[in-house]
PDB file of C-alpha atoms and ligand atoms in Angstrom:
ATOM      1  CA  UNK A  18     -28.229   4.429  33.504  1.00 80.00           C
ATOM      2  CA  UNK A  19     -29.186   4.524  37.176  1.00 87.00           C
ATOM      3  CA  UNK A  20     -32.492   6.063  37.555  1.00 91.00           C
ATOM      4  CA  UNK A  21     -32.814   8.472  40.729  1.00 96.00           C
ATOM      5  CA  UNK A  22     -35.704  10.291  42.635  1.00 98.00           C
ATOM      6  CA  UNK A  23     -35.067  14.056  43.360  1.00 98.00           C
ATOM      7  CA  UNK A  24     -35.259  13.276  47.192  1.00 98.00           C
ATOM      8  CA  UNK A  25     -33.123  10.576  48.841  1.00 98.00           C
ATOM      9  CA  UNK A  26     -34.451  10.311  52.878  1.00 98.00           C
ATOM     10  CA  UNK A  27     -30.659  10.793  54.987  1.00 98.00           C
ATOM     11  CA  UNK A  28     -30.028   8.333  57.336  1.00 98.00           C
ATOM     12  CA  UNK A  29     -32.623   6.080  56.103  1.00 98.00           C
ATOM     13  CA  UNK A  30     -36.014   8.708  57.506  1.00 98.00           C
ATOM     14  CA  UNK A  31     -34.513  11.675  57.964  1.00 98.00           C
ATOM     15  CA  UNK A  32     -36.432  13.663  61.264  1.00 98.00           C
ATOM     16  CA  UNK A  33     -38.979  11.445  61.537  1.00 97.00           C
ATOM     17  CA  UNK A  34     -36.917   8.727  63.386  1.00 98.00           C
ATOM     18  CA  UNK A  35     -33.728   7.946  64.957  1.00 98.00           C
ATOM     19  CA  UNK A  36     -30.888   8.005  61.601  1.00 98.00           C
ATOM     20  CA  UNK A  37     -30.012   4.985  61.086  1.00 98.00           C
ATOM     21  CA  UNK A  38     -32.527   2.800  62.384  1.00 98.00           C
ATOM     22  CA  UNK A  39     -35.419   0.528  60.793  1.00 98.00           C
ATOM     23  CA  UNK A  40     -38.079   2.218  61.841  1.00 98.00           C
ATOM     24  CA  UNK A  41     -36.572   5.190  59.545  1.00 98.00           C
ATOM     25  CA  UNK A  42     -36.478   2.679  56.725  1.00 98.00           C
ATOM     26  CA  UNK A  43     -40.314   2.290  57.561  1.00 98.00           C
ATOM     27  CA  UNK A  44     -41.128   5.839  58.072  1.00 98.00           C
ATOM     28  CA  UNK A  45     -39.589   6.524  54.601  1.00 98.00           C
ATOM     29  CA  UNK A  46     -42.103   4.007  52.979  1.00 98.00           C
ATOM     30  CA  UNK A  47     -44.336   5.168  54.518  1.00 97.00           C
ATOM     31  CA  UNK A  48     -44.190   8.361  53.338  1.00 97.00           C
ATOM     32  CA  UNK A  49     -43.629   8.022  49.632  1.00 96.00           C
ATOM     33  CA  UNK A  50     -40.188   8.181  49.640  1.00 97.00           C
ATOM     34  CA  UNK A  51     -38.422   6.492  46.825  1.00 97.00           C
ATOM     35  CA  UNK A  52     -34.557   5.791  47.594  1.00 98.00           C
ATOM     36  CA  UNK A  53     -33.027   6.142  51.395  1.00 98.00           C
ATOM     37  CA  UNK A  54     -28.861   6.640  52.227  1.00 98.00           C
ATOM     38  CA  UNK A  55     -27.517   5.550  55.631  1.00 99.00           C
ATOM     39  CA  UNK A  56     -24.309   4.750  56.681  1.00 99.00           C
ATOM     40  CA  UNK A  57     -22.313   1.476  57.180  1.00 99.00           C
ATOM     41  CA  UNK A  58     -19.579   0.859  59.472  1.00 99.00           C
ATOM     42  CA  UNK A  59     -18.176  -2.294  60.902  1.00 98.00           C
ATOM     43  CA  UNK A  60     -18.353  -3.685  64.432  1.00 98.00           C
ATOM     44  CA  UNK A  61     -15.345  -5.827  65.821  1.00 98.00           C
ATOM     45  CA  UNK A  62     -16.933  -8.572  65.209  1.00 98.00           C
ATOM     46  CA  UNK A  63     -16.893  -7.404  61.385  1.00 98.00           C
ATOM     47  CA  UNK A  64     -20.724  -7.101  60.970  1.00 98.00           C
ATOM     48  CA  UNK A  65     -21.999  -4.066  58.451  1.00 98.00           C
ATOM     49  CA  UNK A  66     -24.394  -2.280  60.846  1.00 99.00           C
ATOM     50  CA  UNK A  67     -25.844   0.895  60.413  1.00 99.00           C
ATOM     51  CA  UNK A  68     -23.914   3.640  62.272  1.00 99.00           C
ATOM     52  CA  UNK A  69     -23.022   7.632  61.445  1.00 98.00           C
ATOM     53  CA  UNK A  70     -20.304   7.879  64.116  1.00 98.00           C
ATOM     54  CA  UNK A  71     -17.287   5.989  64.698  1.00 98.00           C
ATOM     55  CA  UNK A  72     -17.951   6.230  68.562  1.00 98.00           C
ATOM     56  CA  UNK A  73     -21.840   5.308  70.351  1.00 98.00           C
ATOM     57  CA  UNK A  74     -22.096   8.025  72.738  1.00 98.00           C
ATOM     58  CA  UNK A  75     -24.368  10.418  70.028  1.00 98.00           C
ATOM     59  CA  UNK A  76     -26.614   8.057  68.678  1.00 98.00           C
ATOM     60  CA  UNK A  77     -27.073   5.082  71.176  1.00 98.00           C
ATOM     61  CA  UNK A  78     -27.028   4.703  75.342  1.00 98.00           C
ATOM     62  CA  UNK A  79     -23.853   3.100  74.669  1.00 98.00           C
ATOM     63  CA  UNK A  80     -20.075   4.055  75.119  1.00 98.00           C
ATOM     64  CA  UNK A  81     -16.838   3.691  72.764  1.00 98.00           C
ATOM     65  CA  UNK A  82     -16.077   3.085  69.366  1.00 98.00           C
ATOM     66  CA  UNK A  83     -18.274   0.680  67.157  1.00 98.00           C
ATOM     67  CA  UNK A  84     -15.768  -1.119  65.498  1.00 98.00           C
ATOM     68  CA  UNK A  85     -14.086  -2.415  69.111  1.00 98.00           C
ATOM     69  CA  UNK A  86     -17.438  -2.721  69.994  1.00 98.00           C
ATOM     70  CA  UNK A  87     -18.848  -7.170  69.921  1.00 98.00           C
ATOM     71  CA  UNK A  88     -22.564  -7.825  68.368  1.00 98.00           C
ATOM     72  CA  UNK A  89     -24.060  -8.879  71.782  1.00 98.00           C
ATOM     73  CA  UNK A  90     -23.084  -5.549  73.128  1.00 98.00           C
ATOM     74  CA  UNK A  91     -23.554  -3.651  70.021  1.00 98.00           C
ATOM     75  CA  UNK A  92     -27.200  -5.083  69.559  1.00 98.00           C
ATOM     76  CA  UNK A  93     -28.631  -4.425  73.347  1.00 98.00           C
ATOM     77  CA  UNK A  94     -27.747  -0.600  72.719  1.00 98.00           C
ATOM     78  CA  UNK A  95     -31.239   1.170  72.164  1.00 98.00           C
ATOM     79  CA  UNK A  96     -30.006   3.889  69.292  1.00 98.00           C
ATOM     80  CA  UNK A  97     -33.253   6.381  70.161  1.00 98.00           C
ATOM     81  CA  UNK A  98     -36.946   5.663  70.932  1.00 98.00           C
ATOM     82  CA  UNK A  99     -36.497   1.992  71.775  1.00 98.00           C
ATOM     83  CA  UNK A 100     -34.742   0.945  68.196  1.00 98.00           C
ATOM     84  CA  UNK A 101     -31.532  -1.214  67.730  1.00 98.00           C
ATOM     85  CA  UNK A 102     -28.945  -0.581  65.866  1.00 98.00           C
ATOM     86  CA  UNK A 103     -29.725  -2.380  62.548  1.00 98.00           C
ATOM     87  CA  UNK A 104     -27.245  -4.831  59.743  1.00 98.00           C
ATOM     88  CA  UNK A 105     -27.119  -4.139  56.808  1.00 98.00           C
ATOM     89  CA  UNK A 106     -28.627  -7.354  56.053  1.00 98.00           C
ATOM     90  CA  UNK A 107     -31.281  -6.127  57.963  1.00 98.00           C
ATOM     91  CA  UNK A 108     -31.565  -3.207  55.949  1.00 98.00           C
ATOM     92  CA  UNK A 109     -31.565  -4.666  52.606  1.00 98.00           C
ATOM     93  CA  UNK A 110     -34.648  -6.798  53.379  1.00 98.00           C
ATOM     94  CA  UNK A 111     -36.742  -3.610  54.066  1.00 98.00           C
ATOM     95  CA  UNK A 112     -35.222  -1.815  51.186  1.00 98.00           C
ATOM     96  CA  UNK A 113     -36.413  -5.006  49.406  1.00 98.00           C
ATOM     97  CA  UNK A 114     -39.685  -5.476  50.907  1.00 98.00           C
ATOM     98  CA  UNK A 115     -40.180  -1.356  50.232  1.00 98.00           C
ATOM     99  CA  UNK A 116     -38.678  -1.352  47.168  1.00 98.00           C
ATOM    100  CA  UNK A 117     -36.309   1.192  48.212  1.00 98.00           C
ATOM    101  CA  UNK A 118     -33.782   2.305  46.018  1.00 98.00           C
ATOM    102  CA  UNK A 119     -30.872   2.401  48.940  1.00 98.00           C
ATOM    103  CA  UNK A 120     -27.260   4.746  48.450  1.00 98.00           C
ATOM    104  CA  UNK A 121     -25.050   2.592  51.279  1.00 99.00           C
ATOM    105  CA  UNK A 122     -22.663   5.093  52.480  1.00 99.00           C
ATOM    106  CA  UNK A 123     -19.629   3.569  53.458  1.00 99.00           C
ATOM    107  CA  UNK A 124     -18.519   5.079  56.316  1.00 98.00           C
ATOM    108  CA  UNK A 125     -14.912   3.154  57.550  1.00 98.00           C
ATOM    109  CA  UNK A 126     -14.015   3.363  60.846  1.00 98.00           C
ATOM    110  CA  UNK A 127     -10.271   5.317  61.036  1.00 98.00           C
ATOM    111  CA  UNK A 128      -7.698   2.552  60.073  1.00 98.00           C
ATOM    112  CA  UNK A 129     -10.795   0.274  58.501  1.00 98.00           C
ATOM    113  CA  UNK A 130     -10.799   1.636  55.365  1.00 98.00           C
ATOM    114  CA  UNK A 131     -10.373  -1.069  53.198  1.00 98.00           C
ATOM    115  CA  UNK A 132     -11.782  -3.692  55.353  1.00 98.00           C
ATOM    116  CA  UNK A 133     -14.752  -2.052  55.404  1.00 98.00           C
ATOM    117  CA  UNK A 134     -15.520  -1.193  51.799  1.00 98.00           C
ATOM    118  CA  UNK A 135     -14.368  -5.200  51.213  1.00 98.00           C
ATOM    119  CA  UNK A 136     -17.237  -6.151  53.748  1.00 98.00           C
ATOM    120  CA  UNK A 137     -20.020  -3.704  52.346  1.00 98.00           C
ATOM    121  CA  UNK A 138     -19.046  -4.924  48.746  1.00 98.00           C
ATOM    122  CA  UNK A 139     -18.835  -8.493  49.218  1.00 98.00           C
ATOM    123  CA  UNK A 140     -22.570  -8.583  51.183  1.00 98.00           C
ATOM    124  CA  UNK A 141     -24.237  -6.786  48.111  1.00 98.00           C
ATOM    125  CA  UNK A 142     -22.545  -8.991  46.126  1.00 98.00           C
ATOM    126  CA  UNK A 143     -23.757 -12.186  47.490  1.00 98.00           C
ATOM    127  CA  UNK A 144     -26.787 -11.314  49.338  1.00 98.00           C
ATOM    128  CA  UNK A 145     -28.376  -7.825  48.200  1.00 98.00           C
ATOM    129  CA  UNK A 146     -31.984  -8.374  46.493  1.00 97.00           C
ATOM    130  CA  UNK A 147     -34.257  -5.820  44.934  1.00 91.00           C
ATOM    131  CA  UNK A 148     -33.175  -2.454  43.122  1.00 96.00           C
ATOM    132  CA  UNK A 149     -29.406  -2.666  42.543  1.00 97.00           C
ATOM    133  CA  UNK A 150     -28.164  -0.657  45.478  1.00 98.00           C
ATOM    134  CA  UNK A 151     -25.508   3.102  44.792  1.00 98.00           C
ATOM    135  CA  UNK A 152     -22.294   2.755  47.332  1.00 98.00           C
ATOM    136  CA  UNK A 153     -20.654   6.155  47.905  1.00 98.00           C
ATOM    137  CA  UNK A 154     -17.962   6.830  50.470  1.00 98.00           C
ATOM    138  CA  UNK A 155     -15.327   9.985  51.523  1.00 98.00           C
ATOM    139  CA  UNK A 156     -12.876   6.953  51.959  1.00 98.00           C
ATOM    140  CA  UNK A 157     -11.454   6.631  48.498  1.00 96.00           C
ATOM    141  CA  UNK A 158      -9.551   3.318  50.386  1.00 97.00           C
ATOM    142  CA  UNK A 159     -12.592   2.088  50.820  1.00 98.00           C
ATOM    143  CA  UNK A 160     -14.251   2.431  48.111  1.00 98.00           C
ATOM    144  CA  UNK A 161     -11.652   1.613  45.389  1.00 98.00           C
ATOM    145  CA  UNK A 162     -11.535  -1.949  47.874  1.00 98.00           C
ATOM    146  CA  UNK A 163     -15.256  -2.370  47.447  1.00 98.00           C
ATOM    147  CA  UNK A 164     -14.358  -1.598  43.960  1.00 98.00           C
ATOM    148  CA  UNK A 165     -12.022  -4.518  43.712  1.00 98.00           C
ATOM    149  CA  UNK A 166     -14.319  -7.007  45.359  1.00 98.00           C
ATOM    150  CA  UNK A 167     -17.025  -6.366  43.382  1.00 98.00           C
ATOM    151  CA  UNK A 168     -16.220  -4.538  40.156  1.00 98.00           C
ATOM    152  CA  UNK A 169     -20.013  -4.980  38.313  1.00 98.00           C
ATOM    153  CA  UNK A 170     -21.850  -2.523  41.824  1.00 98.00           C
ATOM    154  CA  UNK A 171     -22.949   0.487  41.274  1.00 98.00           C
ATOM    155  CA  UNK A 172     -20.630   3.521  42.595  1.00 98.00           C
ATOM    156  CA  UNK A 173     -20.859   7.117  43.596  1.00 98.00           C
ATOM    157  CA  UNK A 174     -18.171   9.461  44.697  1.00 98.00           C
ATOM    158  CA  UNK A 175     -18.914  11.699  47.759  1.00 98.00           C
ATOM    159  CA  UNK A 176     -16.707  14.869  48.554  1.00 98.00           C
ATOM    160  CA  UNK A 177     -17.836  17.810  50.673  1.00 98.00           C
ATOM    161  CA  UNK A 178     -16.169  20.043  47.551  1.00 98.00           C
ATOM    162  CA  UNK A 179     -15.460  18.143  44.181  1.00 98.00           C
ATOM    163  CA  UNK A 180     -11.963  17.752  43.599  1.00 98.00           C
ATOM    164  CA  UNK A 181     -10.437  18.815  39.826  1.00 97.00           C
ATOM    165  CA  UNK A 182      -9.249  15.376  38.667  1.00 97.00           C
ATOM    166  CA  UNK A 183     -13.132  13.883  39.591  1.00 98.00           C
ATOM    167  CA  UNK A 184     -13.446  12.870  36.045  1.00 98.00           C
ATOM    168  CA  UNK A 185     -10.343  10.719  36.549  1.00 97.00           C
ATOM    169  CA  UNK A 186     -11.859   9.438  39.573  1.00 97.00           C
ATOM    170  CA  UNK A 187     -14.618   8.121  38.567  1.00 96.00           C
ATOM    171  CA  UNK A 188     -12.951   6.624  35.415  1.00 96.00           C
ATOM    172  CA  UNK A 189     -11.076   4.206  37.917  1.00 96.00           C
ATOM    173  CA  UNK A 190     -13.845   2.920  39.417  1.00 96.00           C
ATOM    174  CA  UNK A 191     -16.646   3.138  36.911  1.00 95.00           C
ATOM    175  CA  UNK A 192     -18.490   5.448  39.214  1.00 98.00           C
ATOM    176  CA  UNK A 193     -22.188   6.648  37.652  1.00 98.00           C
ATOM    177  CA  UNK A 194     -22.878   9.427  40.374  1.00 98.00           C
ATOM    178  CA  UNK A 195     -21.095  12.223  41.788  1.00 98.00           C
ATOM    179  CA  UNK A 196     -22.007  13.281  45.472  1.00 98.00           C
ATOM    180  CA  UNK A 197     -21.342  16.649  47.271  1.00 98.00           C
ATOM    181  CA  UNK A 198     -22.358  19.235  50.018  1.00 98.00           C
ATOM    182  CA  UNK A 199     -24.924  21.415  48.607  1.00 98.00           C
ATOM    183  CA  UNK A 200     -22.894  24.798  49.770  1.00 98.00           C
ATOM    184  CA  UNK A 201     -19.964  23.582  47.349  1.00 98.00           C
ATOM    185  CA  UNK A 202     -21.746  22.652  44.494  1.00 98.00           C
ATOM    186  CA  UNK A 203     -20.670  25.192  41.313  1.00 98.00           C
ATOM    187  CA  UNK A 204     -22.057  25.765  38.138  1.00 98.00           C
ATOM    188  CA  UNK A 205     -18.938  25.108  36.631  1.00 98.00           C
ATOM    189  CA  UNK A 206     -18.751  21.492  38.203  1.00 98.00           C
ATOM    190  CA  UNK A 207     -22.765  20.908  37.006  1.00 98.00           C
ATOM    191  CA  UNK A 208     -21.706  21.780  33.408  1.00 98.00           C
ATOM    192  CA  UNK A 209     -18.643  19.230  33.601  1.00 98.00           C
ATOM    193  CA  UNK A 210     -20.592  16.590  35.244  1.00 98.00           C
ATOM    194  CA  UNK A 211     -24.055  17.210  32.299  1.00 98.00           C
ATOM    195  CA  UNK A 212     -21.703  17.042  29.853  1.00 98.00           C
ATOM    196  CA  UNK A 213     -19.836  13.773  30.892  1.00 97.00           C
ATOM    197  CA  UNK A 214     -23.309  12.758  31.807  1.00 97.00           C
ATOM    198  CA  UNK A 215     -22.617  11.811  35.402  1.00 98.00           C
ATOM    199  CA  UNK A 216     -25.992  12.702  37.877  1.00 98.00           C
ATOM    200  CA  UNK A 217     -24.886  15.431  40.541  1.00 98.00           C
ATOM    201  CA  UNK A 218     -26.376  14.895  44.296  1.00 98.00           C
ATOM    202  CA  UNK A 219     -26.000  17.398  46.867  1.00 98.00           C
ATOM    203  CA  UNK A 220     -26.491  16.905  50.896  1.00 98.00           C
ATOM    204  CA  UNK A 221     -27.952  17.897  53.235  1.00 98.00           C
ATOM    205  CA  UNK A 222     -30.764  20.241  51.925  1.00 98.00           C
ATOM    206  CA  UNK A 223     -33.518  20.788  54.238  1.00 98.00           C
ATOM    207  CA  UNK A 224     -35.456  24.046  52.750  1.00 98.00           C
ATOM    208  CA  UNK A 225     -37.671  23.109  49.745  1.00 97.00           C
ATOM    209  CA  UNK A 226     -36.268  26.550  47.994  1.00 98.00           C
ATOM    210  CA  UNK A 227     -33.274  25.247  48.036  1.00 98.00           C
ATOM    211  CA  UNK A 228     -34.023  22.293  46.965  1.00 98.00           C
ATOM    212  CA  UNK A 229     -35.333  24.034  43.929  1.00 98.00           C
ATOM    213  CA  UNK A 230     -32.776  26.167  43.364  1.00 98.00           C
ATOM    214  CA  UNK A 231     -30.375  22.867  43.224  1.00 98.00           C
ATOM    215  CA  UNK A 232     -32.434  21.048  40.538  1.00 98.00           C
ATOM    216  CA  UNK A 233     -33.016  24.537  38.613  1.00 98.00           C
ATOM    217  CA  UNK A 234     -29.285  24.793  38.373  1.00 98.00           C
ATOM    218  CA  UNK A 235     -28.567  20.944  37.107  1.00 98.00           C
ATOM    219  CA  UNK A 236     -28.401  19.235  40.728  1.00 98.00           C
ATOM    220  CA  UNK A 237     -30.257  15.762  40.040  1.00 98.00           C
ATOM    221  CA  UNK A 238     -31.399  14.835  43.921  1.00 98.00           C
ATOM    222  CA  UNK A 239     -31.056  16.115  47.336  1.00 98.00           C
ATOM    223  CA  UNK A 240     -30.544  13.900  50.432  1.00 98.00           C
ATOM    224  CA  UNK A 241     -32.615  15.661  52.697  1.00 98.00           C
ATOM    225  CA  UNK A 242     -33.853  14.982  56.519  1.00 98.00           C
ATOM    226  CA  UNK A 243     -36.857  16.716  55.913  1.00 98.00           C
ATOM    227  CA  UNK A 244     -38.767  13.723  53.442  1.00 96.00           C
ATOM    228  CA  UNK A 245     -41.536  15.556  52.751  1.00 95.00           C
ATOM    229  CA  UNK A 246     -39.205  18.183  51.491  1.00 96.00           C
ATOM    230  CA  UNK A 247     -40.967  18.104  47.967  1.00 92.00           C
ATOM    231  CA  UNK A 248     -44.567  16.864  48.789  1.00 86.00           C
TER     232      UNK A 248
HETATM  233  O1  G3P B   8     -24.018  10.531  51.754  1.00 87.69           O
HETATM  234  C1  G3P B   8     -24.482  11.823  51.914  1.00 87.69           C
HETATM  235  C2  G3P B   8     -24.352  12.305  53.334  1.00 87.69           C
HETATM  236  O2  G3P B   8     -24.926  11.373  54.191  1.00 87.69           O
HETATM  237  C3  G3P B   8     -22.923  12.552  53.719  1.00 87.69           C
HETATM  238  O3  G3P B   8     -22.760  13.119  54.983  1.00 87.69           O
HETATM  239  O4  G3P B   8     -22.158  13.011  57.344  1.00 87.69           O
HETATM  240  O5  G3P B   8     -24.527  12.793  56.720  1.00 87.69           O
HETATM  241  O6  G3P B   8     -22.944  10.943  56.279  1.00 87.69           O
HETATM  242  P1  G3P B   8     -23.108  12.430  56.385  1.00 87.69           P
HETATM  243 MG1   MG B   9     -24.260   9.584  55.190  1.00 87.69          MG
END
């Protein structure tokens, strides 16, 4: 059974860097912090990097969407306070070097789906050392193809609300977590998931009451951009 810390930093150091980057992966260290999420998207040249949006102009000096995007254009973008935008292989090596227990969000660029989820499962597969990463994605495409790459990963669902036939879902895949927004979790859904024994974790909680409140009522961890949330 996967074991999980009540906080998970968002977008690998939640507030105290730019998401996504390295130095969040760092900062999270740094601070005590025990597993990180961040989100993976492809670029055209078919690299996992570590993205939120499907389109630069948010997070990065840069223009148009990452996955027509090359590497040598992707990787001169500064994505806040001098930082690149990272790999995934990258990643893994600080999530190794941290011992970082890392929930990959796979986060498909429209059309990508499958592609994507292929990509993400085939590099954990064949090059991910350290703690056995969780990959979670809203793309059921892509995650069922990650599924089929690499059958023996660990996998989390991720709704904002939790559909009624989750159970099912999660039977299809083999999926040991169930993810959600905070605002939709119900006590009805808590009771389900304790008694099928599937962990429940909620984003994006940023007050440490509420934080409490979740774990009072059965919620297992928060992904939070506040890492010192429970300090
Ligand atoms: O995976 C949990 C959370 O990161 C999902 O929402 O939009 O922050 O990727 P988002
Ligand atoms: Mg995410």
């Amino acid at each position: 059974m996967i074991v999980l810390p009540r906080l998970i930093a968002h977008r690998c150091g939640g507030n105290r860097a730019p998401e996504n980057t390295l130095a969040g992966l760092h900062e999270a260290a740094r601070a005590g912090c025990r597993a990180v999420e961040f989100d993976v998207m492809l670029s055209a040249d078919g690299t996992p990097v570590l993205i939120h949006d499907e389109t630069l102009e948010r997070t990065t000096n840069g223009v148009g969407r990452v996955c027509e995007t090359p590497d040598a254009v992707l990787f001169s973008l500064d994505a806040g306070a001098g930082e690149r935008i990272p790999t995934l292989a990258e990643a893994a090596v600080l999530c190794q070097r941290y011992g970082l227990l890392a929930n990959i969000e796979i986060k498909p660029a429209t059309g990508h789906e499958a592609a994507t989820g292929a990509s993400v499962a085939r590099f954990v597969q064949e090059r991910w050392q350290g703690l056995p990463p969780l990959l979670s994605s809203f793309s059921a495409e892509a995650l069922q193809a990650a599924w089929r790459v690499a059958p023996a990963l660990q996998y989390g669902l991720l709704f904002e609300a939790v559909p009624a036939d989750w159970q099912r879902q999660c039977g299809a895949i083999g999926a040991v977590t169930l993810h959600c927004a905070a605002g939709r979790v119900t006590d009805a859904l808590l009771a389900e998931a304790a008694a099928a024994g599937v962990p429940v974790l909620c984003y994006t909680v940023n007050e440490a009451g509420a934080a409490q409140a979740l774990f009072a009522r059965g919620v297992s961890s928060v992904f939070s951009d506040r890492i010192d949330l429970l300090a």
